[in-house]
mmCIF file of C-alpha atoms in Angstrom:
data_model
loop_
_atom_site.group_PDB
_atom_site.id
_atom_site.type_symbol
_atom_site.label_atom_id
_atom_site.label_comp_id
_atom_site.label_asym_id
_atom_site.label_seq_id
_atom_site.Cartn_x
_atom_site.Cartn_y
_atom_site.Cartn_z
ATOM 1 C CA MET A 289 0.000 0.000 0.000
ATOM 2 C CA ASP A 290 1.297 3.456 -0.937
ATOM 3 C CA TYR A 291 0.044 6.868 -2.016
ATOM 4 C CA THR A 292 0.361 6.194 -5.733
ATOM 5 C CA ASN A 293 -1.702 3.030 -5.471
ATOM 6 C CA LEU A 294 -4.326 4.505 -3.133
ATOM 7 C CA VAL A 295 -5.183 7.459 -5.390
ATOM 8 C CA ALA A 296 -4.985 5.524 -8.649
ATOM 9 C CA SER A 297 -7.981 4.974 -10.943
ATOM 10 C CA LYS A 298 -10.901 2.668 -10.288
ATOM 11 C CA THR A 299 -9.329 -0.030 -12.475
ATOM 12 C CA THR A 300 -6.244 -0.246 -10.256
ATOM 13 C CA ASP A 301 -6.351 -3.022 -7.678
ATOM 14 C CA GLY A 302 -5.888 -1.597 -4.170
ATOM 15 C CA SER A 303 -7.004 1.931 -5.001
ATOM 16 C CA ILE A 304 -9.702 3.686 -2.972
ATOM 17 C CA GLN A 305 -11.940 3.988 -6.021
ATOM 18 C CA ASN A 306 -11.450 0.301 -6.768
ATOM 19 C CA TRP A 307 -12.477 -0.658 -3.223
ATOM 20 C CA VAL A 308 -15.881 0.995 -3.676
ATOM 21 C CA ASN A 309 -16.098 0.400 -7.460
ATOM 22 C CA ASN A 310 -16.825 4.079 -8.041
ATOM 23 C CA ASP A 311 -14.814 6.971 -9.481
ATOM 24 C CA SER A 312 -17.259 9.835 -8.876
ATOM 25 C CA PHE A 313 -15.207 11.285 -5.983
ATOM 26 C CA SER A 314 -11.693 12.599 -5.449
ATOM 27 C CA ALA A 315 -9.460 9.886 -4.012
ATOM 28 C CA THR A 316 -6.879 12.471 -2.939
ATOM 29 C CA THR A 317 -9.529 14.316 -0.911
ATOM 30 C CA VAL A 318 -10.732 11.088 0.689
ATOM 31 C CA LEU A 319 -7.167 10.116 1.610
ATOM 32 C CA SER A 320 -6.435 13.551 3.075
ATOM 33 C CA GLU A 321 -9.596 13.513 5.203
ATOM 34 C CA ALA A 322 -8.894 9.926 6.266
ATOM 35 C CA GLU A 323 -5.412 10.834 7.522
ATOM 36 C CA ASP A 324 -6.789 13.864 9.343
ATOM 37 C CA TRP A 325 -9.422 11.670 11.048
ATOM 38 C CA ILE A 326 -6.751 9.197 12.148
ATOM 39 C CA PHE A 327 -4.262 11.726 13.475
ATOM 40 C CA ARG A 328 -6.917 13.535 15.517
ATOM 41 C CA ARG A 329 -7.453 10.277 17.421
ATOM 42 C CA LEU A 330 -4.336 8.115 17.218
ATOM 43 C CA ARG A 331 -1.618 8.488 19.863
ATOM 44 C CA VAL A 332 1.172 5.962 19.286
ATOM 45 C CA ARG A 333 4.945 5.978 19.679
ATOM 46 C CA GLU A 334 5.471 6.449 15.924
ATOM 47 C CA MET A 335 4.005 9.945 16.343
ATOM 48 C CA LEU A 336 6.285 10.983 19.217
ATOM 49 C CA SER A 337 8.724 13.824 18.749
ATOM 50 C CA ILE A 338 10.741 16.058 21.072
ATOM 51 C CA ALA A 339 11.316 19.774 21.462
ATOM 52 C CA THR A 340 14.171 21.093 23.590
ATOM 53 C CA GLY A 341 15.153 24.608 24.466
ATOM 54 C CA ASN A 342 15.500 27.205 27.177
ATOM 55 C CA MET A 343 12.756 29.349 28.642
ATOM 56 C CA VAL A 344 13.067 33.107 28.320
ATOM 57 C CA VAL A 345 13.226 35.120 31.535
ATOM 58 C CA GLY A 346 10.012 37.097 31.999
ATOM 59 C CA GLN A 347 8.219 35.404 29.092
ATOM 60 C CA ASP A 348 5.224 33.399 30.311
ATOM 61 C CA TYR A 349 5.003 31.134 27.268
ATOM 62 C CA ILE A 350 6.997 29.089 24.777
ATOM 63 C CA ALA A 351 6.038 28.453 21.166
ATOM 64 C CA VAL A 352 4.224 25.233 20.315
ATOM 65 C CA PRO A 353 6.056 23.137 17.677
ATOM 66 C CA SER A 354 4.510 23.583 14.232
ATOM 67 C CA ASP A 355 3.591 19.878 14.007
ATOM 68 C CA PHE A 356 2.199 19.673 17.567
ATOM 69 C CA VAL A 357 -0.878 17.477 18.113
ATOM 70 C CA ALA A 358 -0.835 16.710 21.844
ATOM 71 C CA SER A 359 1.539 16.736 24.801
ATOM 72 C CA ARG A 360 3.069 13.512 26.159
ATOM 73 C CA SER A 361 5.493 14.756 28.839
ATOM 74 C CA PHE A 362 7.131 18.055 29.741
ATOM 75 C CA TYR A 363 10.156 18.216 32.055
ATOM 76 C CA TYR A 364 12.860 20.575 33.124
ATOM 77 C CA SER A 365 16.215 19.170 32.115
ATOM 78 C CA GLY A 366 19.601 19.940 33.618
ATOM 79 C CA THR A 367 20.491 19.393 37.253
ATOM 80 C CA GLU A 368 16.921 19.358 38.564
ATOM 81 C CA LYS A 369 14.435 17.192 36.659
ATOM 82 C CA VAL A 370 10.912 18.344 37.542
ATOM 83 C CA GLU A 371 7.725 17.686 35.619
ATOM 84 C CA ILE A 372 5.724 20.601 34.231
ATOM 85 C CA LYS A 373 2.161 19.295 34.327
ATOM 86 C CA HIS A 374 -0.493 19.922 31.719
ATOM 87 C CA SER A 375 -3.433 21.864 33.133
ATOM 88 C CA THR A 376 -6.586 23.638 31.995
ATOM 89 C CA LEU A 377 -6.955 27.179 30.733
ATOM 90 C CA ASP A 378 -9.120 28.108 33.729
ATOM 91 C CA ALA A 379 -6.580 26.735 36.202
ATOM 92 C CA ILE A 380 -3.700 28.583 34.549
ATOM 93 C CA GLU A 381 -5.613 31.861 34.491
ATOM 94 C CA ALA A 382 -6.720 31.448 38.116
ATOM 95 C CA ALA A 383 -3.120 30.833 39.205
ATOM 96 C CA ARG A 384 -1.708 33.926 37.500
ATOM 97 C CA SER A 385 -0.440 36.726 39.738
ATOM 98 C CA TYR A 386 1.049 40.126 39.008
ATOM 99 C CA ASP A 387 3.400 42.604 40.606
ATOM 100 C CA ALA A 388 2.560 46.217 41.413
ATOM 101 C CA SER A 389 3.409 47.264 37.845
ATOM 102 C CA GLY A 390 1.032 44.740 36.339
ATOM 103 C CA ASN A 391 3.749 42.372 35.134
ATOM 104 C CA VAL A 392 3.160 38.672 35.587
ATOM 105 C CA SER A 393 4.994 37.256 38.602
ATOM 106 C CA GLN A 394 8.189 35.304 38.051
ATOM 107 C CA GLY A 395 9.348 31.952 39.403
ATOM 108 C CA LYS A 396 9.682 28.379 38.218
ATOM 109 C CA PRO A 397 6.500 27.275 36.393
ATOM 110 C CA THR A 398 5.134 23.831 37.239
ATOM 111 C CA THR A 399 2.009 23.820 35.040
ATOM 112 C CA PHE A 400 1.142 24.829 31.490
ATOM 113 C CA TYR A 401 -1.753 25.114 29.070
ATOM 114 C CA VAL A 402 -1.589 24.851 25.269
ATOM 115 C CA ASP A 403 -3.513 26.975 22.811
ATOM 116 C CA SER A 404 -3.119 27.049 19.024
ATOM 117 C CA THR A 405 0.305 28.702 19.071
ATOM 118 C CA ASN A 406 1.842 28.693 22.560
ATOM 119 C CA ALA A 407 2.213 26.813 25.828
ATOM 120 C CA TYR A 408 1.352 29.294 28.593
ATOM 121 C CA PHE A 409 2.535 29.248 32.221
ATOM 122 C CA PRO A 410 0.790 30.849 35.204
ATOM 123 C CA ILE A 411 4.047 32.626 36.068
ATOM 124 C CA ALA A 412 6.967 33.743 33.940
ATOM 125 C CA PRO A 413 10.291 31.946 34.428
ATOM 126 C CA ASN A 414 12.884 33.822 36.463
ATOM 127 C CA ALA A 415 15.786 31.992 34.804
ATOM 128 C CA THR A 416 16.600 30.402 31.441
ATOM 129 C CA PHE A 417 15.435 26.963 32.518
ATOM 130 C CA PRO A 418 16.207 24.197 29.986
ATOM 131 C CA TYR A 419 13.354 21.842 29.084
ATOM 132 C CA ARG A 420 12.520 18.669 27.174
ATOM 133 C CA TRP A 421 9.014 18.425 25.731
ATOM 134 C CA ARG A 422 7.850 15.086 24.360
ATOM 135 C CA TYR A 423 4.786 15.492 22.192
ATOM 136 C CA TYR A 424 2.706 13.752 19.561
ATOM 137 C CA ALA A 425 3.517 15.239 16.169
ATOM 138 C CA GLN A 426 1.356 15.462 13.069
ATOM 139 C CA PRO A 427 3.020 13.064 10.599
ATOM 140 C CA THR A 428 3.799 14.287 7.112
ATOM 141 C CA ALA A 429 0.771 13.687 4.901
ATOM 142 C CA LEU A 430 0.955 11.093 2.169
ATOM 143 C CA GLY A 431 1.634 12.596 -1.230
ATOM 144 C CA PRO A 432 3.717 12.304 -4.403
ATOM 145 C CA SER A 433 6.931 13.034 -2.488
ATOM 146 C CA ASN A 434 5.964 11.023 0.611
ATOM 147 C CA THR A 435 4.361 7.862 -0.700
ATOM 148 C CA THR A 436 4.516 5.771 2.487
ATOM 149 C CA ASN A 437 4.393 6.285 6.250
ATOM 150 C CA PHE A 438 3.866 4.165 9.354
ATOM 151 C CA LEU A 439 0.162 3.796 8.493
ATOM 152 C CA THR A 440 0.787 2.292 5.062
ATOM 153 C CA ASN A 441 3.643 0.168 6.392
ATOM 154 C CA GLN A 442 2.316 -0.974 9.772
ATOM 155 C CA SER A 443 -1.408 -0.186 9.966
ATOM 156 C CA PRO A 444 -2.792 -0.580 6.445
ATOM 157 C CA ARG A 445 -6.111 -1.977 7.714
ATOM 158 C CA LEU A 446 -6.818 1.161 9.726
ATOM 159 C CA LEU A 447 -6.077 3.349 6.722
ATOM 160 C CA ARG A 448 -8.221 1.173 4.451
ATOM 161 C CA CYS A 449 -11.163 1.177 6.862
ATOM 162 C CA ILE A 450 -11.274 4.938 7.284
ATOM 163 C CA CYS A 451 -10.707 5.575 3.565
ATOM 164 C CA LEU A 452 -13.732 3.395 2.869
ATOM 165 C CA ALA A 453 -15.748 5.286 5.485
ATOM 166 C CA MET A 454 -14.840 8.634 3.907
ATOM 167 C CA ALA A 455 -15.489 7.368 0.377
ATOM 168 C CA ASN A 456 -18.941 6.110 1.374
ATOM 169 C CA GLU A 457 -19.661 9.478 2.961
ATOM 170 C CA PHE A 458 -19.085 11.088 -0.432
ATOM 171 C CA LEU A 459 -21.309 8.442 -2.023
ATOM 172 C CA LYS A 460 -24.021 9.071 0.625
ATOM 173 C CA GLN A 461 -23.979 5.420 1.649
ATOM 174 C CA ASP A 462 -24.575 6.006 5.348
ATOM 175 C CA SER A 463 -24.853 2.385 6.454
ATOM 176 C CA ASP A 464 -21.576 1.464 4.747
ATOM 177 C CA LYS A 465 -19.926 4.578 6.169
ATOM 178 C CA LEU A 466 -20.955 3.652 9.732
ATOM 179 C CA TYR A 467 -19.807 0.060 9.224
ATOM 180 C CA TRP A 468 -16.291 1.125 8.206
ATOM 181 C CA LEU A 469 -16.158 3.797 10.907
ATOM 182 C CA ARG A 470 -16.813 1.176 13.576
ATOM 183 C CA LEU A 471 -14.023 -0.987 12.184
ATOM 184 C CA ALA A 472 -11.665 1.996 12.072
ATOM 185 C CA GLU A 473 -12.465 2.907 15.683
ATOM 186 C CA GLY A 474 -11.765 -0.686 16.666
ATOM 187 C CA GLU A 475 -8.387 -0.528 14.932
ATOM 188 C CA ILE A 476 -7.551 2.693 16.796
ATOM 189 C CA GLU A 477 -8.359 1.027 20.116
ATOM 190 C CA THR A 478 -6.267 -2.036 19.233
ATOM 191 C CA LEU A 479 -3.277 0.105 18.306
ATOM 192 C CA HIS A 480 -3.563 2.072 21.541
ATOM 193 C CA VAL A 481 -3.632 -1.129 23.600
ATOM 194 C CA ALA A 482 -0.639 -2.524 21.720
ATOM 195 C CA ASP A 483 1.280 0.731 22.164
ATOM 196 C CA ASP A 484 0.544 0.775 25.911
ATOM 197 C CA GLU A 485 1.888 -2.773 26.169
ATOM 198 C CA VAL A 486 5.094 -1.764 24.382
ATOM 199 C CA ARG A 487 5.580 1.164 26.776
ATOM 200 C CA TRP A 488 4.827 -1.083 29.775
ATOM 201 C CA ASP A 489 7.357 -3.697 28.618
ATOM 202 C CA LEU A 490 9.997 -1.006 28.261
ATOM 203 C CA ASP A 491 9.202 0.441 31.680
ATOM 204 C CA VAL A 492 9.460 -3.003 33.297
ATOM 205 C CA SER A 493 12.785 -3.749 31.601
ATOM 206 C CA VAL A 494 14.206 -0.451 32.874
ATOM 207 C CA VAL A 495 13.119 -1.220 36.435
ATOM 208 C CA VAL A 496 14.515 -4.761 36.339
ATOM 209 C CA THR A 497 17.828 -3.578 34.964
#
């Protein structure tokens, strides 16, 4: 399974149009929407990435990586490893305090909240603290210059199921759409369970060692 095959004509075995025996829709659109559906829900190790850097004194935020989907872990690095915990917008705003000049108070942040562009802290850092931020990244979309990814290589059934759901949505075949959606959701759950088991095995091996 690869991009070229998936978006090929109805006569091509293994193409999206071939699966539904219909060429009245755009296979590239279906594939794009299918990937978007998957990456809004899937959280597996193949999506993990890392951002490192140093906080700016007096700046109560750091920029979110451009491919950010969700946070996995956020820690200070260096001599003192402390977790910076993900929180809610309301909690961050409630915890904010200001000095007499109206500037946000400074210290060592221990919580953060993410919006579309930044991770905000309730206080601004009072030193250039180094950090390591593990996060789930949006994988590069399939296309002419990126014909395969971990979905096509390791989870082709998930990709096939959701492509069929999206194709049937275009064809207004609601019962078929719901059928393939259920299968796709089941694949997501299976992958999450398998990924948790991999992480657990690694954690156990570290402890034993």
